[in-house]
GROMACS .gro file of C-alpha atoms in nm:
model
  449
    1MET     CA    1  -0.010  -0.006   0.003
    2ASP     CA    2   0.138   0.346  -0.088
    3LEU     CA    3   0.196   0.557   0.197
    4ASN     CA    4   0.224   0.932   0.139
    5GLU     CA    5   0.463   1.150   0.347
    6ASP     CA    6   0.198   1.303   0.537
    7ASP     CA    7  -0.045   0.996   0.583
    8SER     CA    8  -0.050   0.786   0.885
    9ASP     CA    9  -0.054   0.407   0.856
   10TRP     CA   10  -0.429   0.372   0.918
   11THR     CA   11  -0.508   0.668   0.673
   12ALA     CA   12  -0.325   0.455   0.385
   13LEU     CA   13  -0.487   0.139   0.510
   14TYR     CA   14  -0.843   0.317   0.509
   15ARG     CA   15  -0.784   0.463   0.164
   16SER     CA   16  -0.684   0.129   0.011
   17LEU     CA   17  -0.956  -0.071   0.173
   18SER     CA   18  -1.260   0.168   0.172
   19PRO     CA   19  -1.339   0.107  -0.194
   20ARG     CA   20  -1.400  -0.266  -0.134
   21PHE     CA   21  -1.531  -0.233   0.243
   22PRO     CA   22  -1.721   0.075   0.259
   23THR     CA   23  -1.816   0.059   0.617
   24ILE     CA   24  -1.436   0.034   0.743
   25PRO     CA   25  -1.402   0.290   1.044
   26GLU     CA   26  -1.219   0.605   0.975
   27THR     CA   27  -1.014   0.566   1.292
   28PRO     CA   28  -0.897   0.252   1.457
   29ASP     CA   29  -1.065   0.323   1.786
   30SER     CA   30  -1.407   0.384   1.644
   31GLN     CA   31  -1.486   0.030   1.593
   32SER     CA   32  -1.808  -0.080   1.771
   33GLN     CA   33  -1.717  -0.445   1.869
   34ASN     CA   34  -1.414  -0.657   1.921
   35PRO     CA   35  -1.339  -0.828   1.682
   36MET     CA   36  -1.530  -0.649   1.418
   37ILE     CA   37  -1.630  -0.823   1.105
   38ILE     CA   38  -1.699  -0.595   0.780
   39LYS     CA   39  -1.845  -0.757   0.482
   40ALA     CA   40  -1.744  -0.648   0.129
   41GLY     CA   41  -1.955  -0.398  -0.053
   42GLY     CA   42  -1.990  -0.567  -0.396
   43SER     CA   43  -2.269  -0.832  -0.433
   44ASN     CA   44  -2.049  -1.098  -0.592
   45ASP     CA   45  -1.760  -1.041  -0.325
   46ALA     CA   46  -1.748  -1.279  -0.033
   47GLY     CA   47  -1.459  -1.146   0.107
   48LEU     CA   48  -1.441  -1.026   0.474
   49LEU     CA   49  -1.257  -0.783   0.679
   50ARG     CA   50  -1.181  -0.865   1.043
   51LEU     CA   51  -1.043  -0.586   1.281
   52THR     CA   52  -0.925  -0.722   1.615
   53ALA     CA   53  -0.812  -0.472   1.910
   54MET     CA   54  -0.504  -0.592   2.072
   55ASP     CA   55  -0.392  -0.389   2.342
   56ASP     CA   56  -0.261  -0.063   2.166
   57CYS     CA   57  -0.279  -0.209   1.818
   58THR     CA   58  -0.532  -0.311   1.574
   59HIS     CA   59  -0.490  -0.645   1.395
   60VAL     CA   60  -0.635  -0.630   1.043
   61GLU     CA   61  -0.713  -0.947   0.836
   62VAL     CA   62  -0.857  -0.973   0.502
   63ILE     CA   63  -1.019  -1.310   0.435
   64ASP     CA   64  -1.095  -1.436   0.086
   65THR     CA   65  -1.242  -1.789   0.014
   66CYS     CA   66  -1.086  -1.789  -0.337
   67LEU     CA   67  -0.766  -1.990  -0.421
   68GLU     CA   68  -0.569  -1.673  -0.554
   69SER     CA   69  -0.343  -1.494  -0.333
   70PRO     CA   70  -0.529  -1.284  -0.079
   71SER     CA   71  -0.344  -0.965  -0.184
   72GLU     CA   72  -0.429  -1.038  -0.559
   73GLN     CA   73  -0.764  -1.102  -0.473
   74HIS     CA   74  -0.808  -0.794  -0.263
   75HIS     CA   75  -0.656  -0.589  -0.530
   76ILE     CA   76  -0.901  -0.715  -0.803
   77LYS     CA   77  -1.202  -0.657  -0.581
   78SER     CA   78  -1.099  -0.303  -0.509
   79LEU     CA   79  -1.067  -0.231  -0.868
   80GLU     CA   80  -1.410  -0.380  -0.936
   81ALA     CA   81  -1.558  -0.181  -0.650
   82GLU     CA   82  -1.397   0.134  -0.801
   83LEU     CA   83  -1.492   0.038  -1.157
   84ALA     CA   84  -1.859   0.000  -1.046
   85THR     CA   85  -1.836   0.376  -0.876
   86LEU     CA   86  -1.686   0.523  -1.201
   87ARG     CA   87  -1.961   0.340  -1.422
   88MET     CA   88  -2.224   0.496  -1.182
   89ALA     CA   89  -2.070   0.832  -1.215
   90SER     CA   90  -2.042   0.820  -1.587
   91SER     CA   91  -2.391   0.685  -1.643
   92THR     CA   92  -2.561   0.929  -1.435
   93ALA     CA   93  -2.356   1.228  -1.548
   94PRO     CA   94  -2.619   1.479  -1.682
   95HIS     CA   95  -2.384   1.616  -1.958
   96PRO     CA   96  -2.240   1.420  -2.255
   97VAL     CA   97  -1.899   1.260  -2.215
   98TRP     CA   98  -1.705   1.059  -2.483
   99GLN     CA   99  -1.363   0.941  -2.588
  100VAL     CA  100  -1.202   0.927  -2.918
  101ASP     CA  101  -0.860   0.801  -3.038
  102ASP     CA  102  -0.612   0.957  -3.286
  103ALA     CA  103  -0.829   0.868  -3.580
  104GLY     CA  104  -1.124   1.061  -3.451
  105VAL     CA  105  -1.313   0.725  -3.369
  106VAL     CA  106  -1.541   0.744  -3.062
  107GLN     CA  107  -1.406   0.465  -2.839
  108TRP     CA  108  -1.634   0.525  -2.535
  109HIS     CA  109  -1.931   0.734  -2.445
  110ASN     CA  110  -2.193   0.778  -2.172
  111GLU     CA  111  -2.575   0.757  -2.160
  112ALA     CA  112  -2.610   1.129  -2.189
  113TYR     CA  113  -2.420   1.133  -2.523
  114ALA     CA  114  -2.625   0.865  -2.659
  115SER     CA  115  -2.947   1.033  -2.575
  116LEU     CA  116  -2.831   1.364  -2.730
  117TYR     CA  117  -2.707   1.169  -3.046
  118HIS     CA  118  -3.055   1.039  -3.085
  119ARG     CA  119  -3.207   1.356  -3.019
  120ILE     CA  120  -3.019   1.530  -3.293
  121LEU     CA  121  -2.963   1.255  -3.562
  122GLU     CA  122  -3.250   1.010  -3.462
  123GLU     CA  123  -3.040   0.705  -3.457
  124THR     CA  124  -2.789   0.514  -3.240
  125PRO     CA  125  -2.442   0.643  -3.194
  126ASN     CA  126  -2.199   0.567  -3.467
  127PRO     CA  127  -1.835   0.541  -3.354
  128GLN     CA  128  -1.721   0.661  -3.718
  129GLN     CA  129  -1.960   0.967  -3.697
  130PRO     CA  130  -1.896   1.167  -3.387
  131LEU     CA  131  -2.176   1.416  -3.282
  132PHE     CA  132  -1.931   1.701  -3.266
  133GLU     CA  133  -1.635   1.796  -3.503
  134THR     CA  134  -1.413   1.618  -3.245
  135PHE     CA  135  -1.136   1.562  -3.498
  136ALA     CA  136  -1.059   1.939  -3.521
  137MET     CA  137  -1.114   1.978  -3.156
  138ALA     CA  138  -0.872   1.706  -3.069
  139ARG     CA  139  -0.593   1.864  -3.277
  140GLN     CA  140  -0.618   2.190  -3.062
  141PRO     CA  141  -0.454   2.222  -2.728
  142SER     CA  142  -0.665   2.122  -2.420
  143GLY     CA  143  -0.932   2.393  -2.342
  144ASN     CA  144  -1.290   2.498  -2.404
  145THR     CA  145  -1.481   2.528  -2.736
  146ARG     CA  146  -1.824   2.682  -2.795
  147ALA     CA  147  -2.003   2.433  -3.050
  148SER     CA  148  -2.375   2.415  -3.183
  149LEU     CA  149  -2.565   2.132  -3.311
  150LYS     CA  150  -2.885   2.134  -3.529
  151SER     CA  151  -3.170   1.891  -3.497
  152ASN     CA  152  -3.269   1.697  -3.825
  153ARG     CA  153  -3.635   1.726  -3.695
  154GLY     CA  154  -3.633   2.092  -3.730
  155ASN     CA  155  -3.475   2.432  -3.662
  156GLU     CA  156  -3.377   2.339  -3.304
  157VAL     CA  157  -3.025   2.463  -3.235
  158LEU     CA  158  -2.837   2.363  -2.928
  159TRP     CA  159  -2.523   2.507  -2.785
  160PHE     CA  160  -2.259   2.340  -2.584
  161ASP     CA  161  -1.922   2.430  -2.412
  162VAL     CA  162  -1.709   2.143  -2.503
  163THR     CA  163  -1.394   2.080  -2.299
  164THR     CA  164  -1.103   1.897  -2.440
  165MET     CA  165  -0.860   1.689  -2.221
  166GLN     CA  166  -0.566   1.517  -2.376
  167ALA     CA  167  -0.453   1.174  -2.239
  168LYS     CA  168  -0.178   1.013  -2.426
  169ASN     CA  169  -0.332   0.877  -2.765
  170LEU     CA  170  -0.680   0.944  -2.645
  171THR     CA  171  -0.875   1.243  -2.619
  172MET     CA  172  -1.177   1.301  -2.355
  173PHE     CA  173  -1.462   1.539  -2.417
  174HIS     CA  174  -1.716   1.694  -2.193
  175ALA     CA  175  -2.016   1.902  -2.329
  176ILE     CA  176  -2.192   2.132  -2.110
  177ASP     CA  177  -2.525   2.264  -2.213
  178ILE     CA  178  -2.517   2.646  -2.243
  179ASN     CA  179  -2.836   2.729  -2.405
  180ALA     CA  180  -2.943   2.932  -2.133
  181VAL     CA  181  -2.637   3.136  -2.151
  182ILE     CA  182  -2.670   3.177  -2.519
  183GLN     CA  183  -3.036   3.284  -2.473
  184ALA     CA  184  -2.928   3.541  -2.220
  185GLU     CA  185  -2.657   3.682  -2.451
  186VAL     CA  186  -2.910   3.716  -2.729
  187ALA     CA  187  -3.146   3.878  -2.510
  188GLN     CA  188  -2.876   4.118  -2.388
  189ARG     CA  189  -2.761   4.190  -2.730
  190ASN     CA  190  -3.107   4.265  -2.856
  191PHE     CA  191  -3.168   4.501  -2.553
  192VAL     CA  192  -2.839   4.686  -2.622
  193GLN     CA  193  -2.942   4.714  -2.961
  194THR     CA  194  -3.274   4.853  -2.882
  195LEU     CA  195  -3.111   5.088  -2.640
  196ALA     CA  196  -2.859   5.189  -2.914
  197LYS     CA  197  -3.152   5.270  -3.157
  198THR     CA  198  -3.320   5.460  -2.897
  199PHE     CA  199  -3.022   5.650  -2.796
  200ALA     CA  200  -2.976   5.729  -3.172
  201GLN     CA  201  -3.296   5.914  -3.189
  202LEU     CA  202  -3.223   6.127  -2.886
  203SER     CA  203  -3.150   6.498  -2.933
  204ILE     CA  204  -2.971   6.491  -2.612
  205GLY     CA  205  -2.591   6.379  -2.632
  206LEU     CA  206  -2.523   6.092  -2.410
  207SER     CA  207  -2.175   5.953  -2.293
  208ILE     CA  208  -2.139   5.687  -2.047
  209PHE     CA  209  -1.801   5.610  -1.892
  210ASP     CA  210  -1.721   5.271  -1.731
  211ARG     CA  211  -1.586   5.217  -1.370
  212ASN     CA  212  -1.224   5.275  -1.519
  213GLY     CA  213  -1.325   5.613  -1.658
  214GLN     CA  214  -1.335   5.502  -2.030
  215LEU     CA  215  -1.600   5.600  -2.264
  216ALA     CA  216  -1.824   5.290  -2.301
  217LEU     CA  217  -2.130   5.426  -2.498
  218PHE     CA  218  -2.219   5.740  -2.695
  219ASN     CA  219  -2.483   5.843  -2.931
  220PRO     CA  220  -2.469   6.051  -3.261
  221ALA     CA  221  -2.623   6.356  -3.098
  222LEU     CA  222  -2.305   6.383  -2.885
  223VAL     CA  223  -2.106   6.413  -3.200
  224ASP     CA  224  -2.330   6.683  -3.327
  225LEU     CA  225  -2.331   6.880  -3.002
  226THR     CA  226  -1.951   6.851  -2.916
  227ALA     CA  227  -1.804   6.838  -3.260
  228LEU     CA  228  -1.601   6.562  -3.140
  229PRO     CA  229  -1.470   6.312  -3.417
  230ALA     CA  230  -1.647   5.988  -3.409
  231GLU     CA  231  -1.299   5.816  -3.433
  232PHE     CA  232  -1.191   5.988  -3.114
  233LEU     CA  233  -1.491   5.877  -2.953
  234SER     CA  234  -1.468   5.525  -3.079
  235ALA     CA  235  -1.115   5.482  -2.935
  236ARG     CA  236  -1.280   5.508  -2.577
  237PRO     CA  237  -1.091   5.800  -2.436
  238ASP     CA  238  -1.082   5.859  -2.071
  239LEU     CA  239  -1.277   6.129  -1.895
  240LEU     CA  240  -0.984   6.373  -1.874
  241SER     CA  241  -0.915   6.336  -2.241
  242PHE     CA  242  -1.272   6.379  -2.310
  243PHE     CA  243  -1.295   6.709  -2.121
  244ASP     CA  244  -0.969   6.828  -2.263
  245ARG     CA  245  -1.096   6.775  -2.622
  246LEU     CA  246  -1.415   6.962  -2.533
  247ARG     CA  247  -1.222   7.256  -2.407
  248ASP     CA  248  -0.998   7.249  -2.720
  249ASN     CA  249  -1.306   7.258  -2.930
  250ARG     CA  250  -1.443   7.543  -2.711
  251VAL     CA  251  -1.745   7.333  -2.633
  252MET     CA  252  -1.736   7.434  -2.266
  253PRO     CA  253  -1.651   7.745  -2.083
  254GLU     CA  254  -1.292   7.864  -2.065
  255PRO     CA  255  -1.150   7.770  -1.718
  256LYS     CA  256  -1.053   8.057  -1.520
  257ASN     CA  257  -0.706   7.900  -1.408
  258TYR     CA  258  -0.544   7.657  -1.646
  259HIS     CA  259  -0.321   7.536  -1.363
  260SER     CA  260  -0.633   7.424  -1.148
  261TRP     CA  261  -0.799   7.275  -1.462
  262ARG     CA  262  -0.733   6.906  -1.367
  263GLN     CA  263  -0.853   6.983  -1.011
  264GLU     CA  264  -1.174   7.120  -1.152
  265ILE     CA  265  -1.232   6.822  -1.378
  266SER     CA  266  -1.172   6.597  -1.085
  267GLU     CA  267  -1.446   6.768  -0.886
  268VAL     CA  268  -1.683   6.745  -1.182
  269ILE     CA  269  -1.629   6.371  -1.195
  270ALA     CA  270  -1.671   6.361  -0.808
  271ALA     CA  271  -1.994   6.556  -0.834
  272ALA     CA  272  -2.130   6.331  -1.116
  273THR     CA  273  -2.066   6.029  -0.930
  274ASP     CA  274  -2.288   6.161  -0.653
  275GLY     CA  275  -2.535   6.272  -0.896
  276ARG     CA  276  -2.496   6.644  -0.790
  277TYR     CA  277  -2.331   6.768  -1.115
  278GLN     CA  278  -2.563   6.986  -1.314
  279GLU     CA  279  -2.459   7.319  -1.493
  280THR     CA  280  -2.532   7.554  -1.766
  281TRP     CA  281  -2.270   7.621  -2.014
  282THR     CA  282  -2.278   7.946  -2.201
  283LEU     CA  283  -2.044   7.918  -2.519
  284ASP     CA  284  -1.887   8.172  -2.723
  285THR     CA  285  -2.097   8.070  -3.030
  286GLY     CA  286  -2.405   8.205  -2.850
  287GLN     CA  287  -2.527   7.842  -2.765
  288THR     CA  288  -2.622   7.735  -2.418
  289TYR     CA  289  -2.591   7.373  -2.311
  290ARG     CA  290  -2.735   7.200  -1.992
  291VAL     CA  291  -2.498   6.927  -1.875
  292SER     CA  292  -2.564   6.691  -1.596
  293GLY     CA  293  -2.395   6.394  -1.461
  294ARG     CA  294  -2.552   6.109  -1.312
  295PRO     CA  295  -2.398   5.786  -1.149
  296HIS     CA  296  -2.473   5.440  -1.324
  297PRO     CA  297  -2.458   5.082  -1.166
  298ASP     CA  298  -2.099   4.928  -1.125
  299GLY     CA  299  -1.946   5.248  -1.086
  300ALA     CA  300  -2.006   5.389  -1.438
  301ILE     CA  301  -2.088   5.770  -1.486
  302ALA     CA  302  -2.324   5.922  -1.731
  303PHE     CA  303  -2.300   6.274  -1.885
  304LEU     CA  304  -2.590   6.437  -2.072
  305ILE     CA  305  -2.549   6.745  -2.296
  306GLU     CA  306  -2.868   6.916  -2.406
  307ASP     CA  307  -2.880   7.215  -2.620
  308ILE     CA  308  -3.128   7.467  -2.449
  309SER     CA  309  -3.034   7.748  -2.658
  310ALA     CA  310  -3.404   7.802  -2.801
  311GLU     CA  311  -3.532   7.753  -2.456
  312VAL     CA  312  -3.288   8.026  -2.318
  313SER     CA  313  -3.360   8.256  -2.593
  314LEU     CA  314  -3.757   8.211  -2.568
  315THR     CA  315  -3.705   8.274  -2.191
  316ARG     CA  316  -3.498   8.582  -2.247
  317ASN     CA  317  -3.749   8.719  -2.499
  318TYR     CA  318  -4.043   8.629  -2.270
  319ARG     CA  319  -3.866   8.806  -1.990
  320ALA     CA  320  -3.817   9.125  -2.195
  321GLU     CA  321  -4.162   9.138  -2.308
  322LEU     CA  322  -4.284   9.098  -1.938
  323GLU     CA  323  -4.053   9.383  -1.863
  324MET     CA  324  -4.163   9.591  -2.134
  325SER     CA  325  -4.525   9.537  -2.049
  326GLN     CA  326  -4.464   9.617  -1.696
  327SER     CA  327  -4.281   9.935  -1.781
  328LEU     CA  328  -4.564  10.021  -2.028
  329ILE     CA  329  -4.834  10.002  -1.761
  330ASP     CA  330  -4.605  10.168  -1.499
  331SER     CA  331  -4.596  10.470  -1.737
  332LEU     CA  332  -4.990  10.488  -1.717
  333GLY     CA  333  -5.136  10.758  -1.483
  334GLU     CA  334  -5.424  10.536  -1.386
  335ALA     CA  335  -5.381  10.282  -1.106
  336LEU     CA  336  -5.415   9.935  -1.255
  337VAL     CA  337  -5.447   9.597  -1.099
  338VAL     CA  338  -5.552   9.268  -1.247
  339PHE     CA  339  -5.694   8.967  -1.064
  340SER     CA  340  -5.721   8.608  -1.198
  341ALA     CA  341  -6.051   8.404  -1.207
  342GLY     CA  342  -5.935   8.255  -0.884
  343GLY     CA  343  -5.908   8.604  -0.732
  344VAL     CA  344  -5.525   8.603  -0.696
  345LEU     CA  345  -5.371   8.939  -0.768
  346GLN     CA  346  -5.156   8.889  -1.115
  347PHE     CA  347  -4.991   9.210  -1.142
  348CYS     CA  348  -5.031   9.605  -1.084
  349ASN     CA  349  -4.851   9.917  -1.174
  350ALA     CA  350  -4.664  10.177  -1.006
  351ALA     CA  351  -4.953  10.417  -0.999
  352TYR     CA  352  -5.149  10.147  -0.784
  353ARG     CA  353  -4.870  10.107  -0.535
  354ASP     CA  354  -4.833  10.468  -0.499
  355LEU     CA  355  -5.210  10.526  -0.447
  356TRP     CA  356  -5.271  10.263  -0.204
  357LYS     CA  357  -4.930  10.235  -0.037
  358LEU     CA  358  -4.902   9.868  -0.135
  359ASP     CA  359  -4.635   9.635  -0.281
  360PRO     CA  360  -4.781   9.292  -0.343
  361ASP     CA  361  -4.427   9.183  -0.464
  362SER     CA  362  -4.300   9.201  -0.125
  363SER     CA  363  -4.538   8.936  -0.011
  364PHE     CA  364  -4.436   8.567   0.012
  365ALA     CA  365  -4.781   8.448  -0.010
  366ASP     CA  366  -5.039   8.511  -0.290
  367VAL     CA  367  -5.228   8.845  -0.258
  368THR     CA  368  -5.612   8.781  -0.322
  369ILE     CA  369  -5.899   9.003  -0.402
  370LEU     CA  370  -6.017   8.952  -0.031
  371ASP     CA  371  -5.671   9.071   0.103
  372SER     CA  372  -5.693   9.384  -0.140
  373ILE     CA  373  -6.039   9.488  -0.043
  374ARG     CA  374  -5.954   9.487   0.315
  375ASP     CA  375  -5.652   9.708   0.249
  376TRP     CA  376  -5.885   9.937   0.027
  377GLN     CA  377  -6.148   9.938   0.298
  378ARG     CA  378  -5.899  10.029   0.561
  379GLN     CA  379  -5.794  10.345   0.369
  380SER     CA  380  -6.146  10.470   0.235
  381ARG     CA  381  -6.495  10.529   0.364
  382PRO     CA  382  -6.765  10.239   0.365
  383ASN     CA  383  -6.888  10.156   0.029
  384PRO     CA  384  -7.112   9.880  -0.107
  385ALA     CA  385  -6.910   9.866  -0.405
  386TRP     CA  386  -6.633   9.650  -0.241
  387GLY     CA  387  -6.858   9.359  -0.202
  388ASP     CA  388  -6.978   9.398  -0.564
  389ILE     CA  389  -6.606   9.411  -0.684
  390ARG     CA  390  -6.565   9.076  -0.491
  391ASP     CA  391  -6.868   8.908  -0.643
  392PHE     CA  392  -6.774   9.019  -1.008
  393VAL     CA  393  -6.421   8.877  -0.967
  394PHE     CA  394  -6.553   8.537  -0.871
  395LYS     CA  395  -6.851   8.544  -1.129
  396VAL     CA  396  -6.874   8.285  -1.393
  397GLY     CA  397  -7.017   8.362  -1.724
  398GLU     CA  398  -7.088   8.691  -1.907
  399ARG     CA  399  -6.985   9.002  -1.718
  400ALA     CA  400  -7.033   9.364  -1.814
  401PRO     CA  401  -6.795   9.669  -1.703
  402TRP     CA  402  -6.904   9.916  -1.459
  403ASP     CA  403  -6.801  10.211  -1.263
  404SER     CA  404  -6.836  10.329  -0.918
  405VAL     CA  405  -6.721  10.639  -0.703
  406ILE     CA  406  -6.502  10.572  -0.400
  407ASP     CA  407  -6.454  10.815  -0.114
  408ARG     CA  408  -6.121  10.803   0.042
  409ASP     CA  409  -6.181  11.128   0.262
  410GLU     CA  410  -6.377  11.455   0.208
  411GLU     CA  411  -6.122  11.584  -0.053
  412ASP     CA  412  -6.003  11.269  -0.208
  413ARG     CA  413  -6.255  11.090  -0.434
  414LEU     CA  414  -6.176  10.811  -0.683
  415ILE     CA  415  -6.354  10.664  -0.985
  416CYS     CA  416  -6.316  10.277  -0.987
  417ARG     CA  417  -6.376  10.090  -1.309
  418VAL     CA  418  -6.423   9.722  -1.305
  419SER     CA  419  -6.380   9.534  -1.659
  420PRO     CA  420  -6.342   9.160  -1.760
  421ILE     CA  421  -6.059   9.065  -1.948
  422THR     CA  422  -5.928   8.745  -2.119
  423SER     CA  423  -5.918   8.396  -1.925
  424GLY     CA  424  -6.188   8.516  -1.685
  425ALA     CA  425  -5.940   8.780  -1.530
  426THR     CA  426  -6.072   9.119  -1.396
  427LEU     CA  427  -5.908   9.461  -1.445
  428VAL     CA  428  -5.974   9.721  -1.168
  429GLN     CA  429  -5.889  10.082  -1.245
  430PHE     CA  430  -5.852  10.366  -0.996
  431GLU     CA  431  -5.847  10.725  -1.113
  432ILE     CA  432  -5.874  11.042  -0.897
  433LEU     CA  433  -6.193  11.203  -0.967
  434GLU     CA  434  -6.051  11.542  -1.068
  435ASP     CA  435  -5.854  11.370  -1.340
  436ALA     CA  436  -6.163  11.161  -1.446
  437VAL     CA  437  -6.367  11.481  -1.484
  438GLN     CA  438  -6.112  11.628  -1.705
  439LEU     CA  439  -6.065  11.308  -1.920
  440HIS     CA  440  -6.427  11.227  -1.931
  441PRO     CA  441  -6.662  11.544  -1.898
  442GLY     CA  442  -6.952  11.373  -2.033
  443LYS     CA  443  -6.978  11.149  -1.722
  444LEU     CA  444  -6.985  11.448  -1.478
  445SER     CA  445  -7.366  11.454  -1.452
  446LEU     CA  446  -7.375  11.085  -1.394
  447ILE     CA  447  -7.116  11.082  -1.113
  448GLN     CA  448  -7.285  11.366  -0.945
  449ASP     CA  449  -7.606  11.192  -0.941
   0.00000   0.00000   0.00000
């Protein structure tokens, strides 16, 4: 019996006898009786193993009834037990296993190989016709090869990962079913293609950098917005090279200090990693870009570049129109104030603020018609017109303009005009009565009445 350097005598004995006598104890002191008789595991093996404890030692005796040498008989029976185990392992293996010689002829195969052979070719295995192109595989060094099989019954295609193991003049093959892996790869490829087509239609420039900081994905809009060559982007530049090229192309604002440029870019990358980076770049060309950085799974970072020049121009024009409209109504001598259909003050002019000593813009909350009426009542004499103005502002349906005289004191009288305007809003005008008589002398008798 072979004895390894690190093995004890009993370990060597156990390793040699256990294939034939599976119930041999792992340690000599664990036997349940003395002497201990152990039968061979094989059904056709009549051999016995007798273990007898003798003081500090154990007497081991192998008993065979045949005429051959007991050592030879034991060796044969051990090999038979090991062979039975190997046959059991190969027959129950779920994946095909087969062996070919130097001529490419199948010398042995397991049941999984025969089942697959019948499934593909609908016949029993032919040693001269291997299921796979084993002759070409056998000429290659040991390793893995991905191979496919197409069934004769239809368009069914099965994929396998074939492992080649060289042993003298024979080659052993193991085929592992990888159809689930192939289907997952196809699904992933289709998903990536769908995303790529979707990204290609976006007007927003998209660039995704992997965990190593290299460009992994970009869309055509990025090329259009940044004027970066597609060859440069396809070479997978890193983040610093990407921003350096943007600066060279004057697609991002000039840095205030070139010495701190790298530090600024590092801060941009750190902010994008946390999802905090969002800035507006105003370029020398007059264009305005909105740039944002977002973290992606597995340490990736995505930068989105959007051209908002039209939006900014529209906002500026709108703001300019508002300022012009406000300046226009501020130039009018009449006090004007506008309330929405919901009764919220929309805007007023300077004459209104001077007349009533009010500044709605300084209030954090919305100023309503009720708030305004309370301020008007506090600065004037009682008048039923206030309730009429309130009802007019909230009225739904057709409305007709009307006038009323408001007395602030004995010497200060106002004419109040209430008019409906667009979107259900209401315009309220206040004009000092003296100015009103001069501008509208025809209404003097009506006002006096």
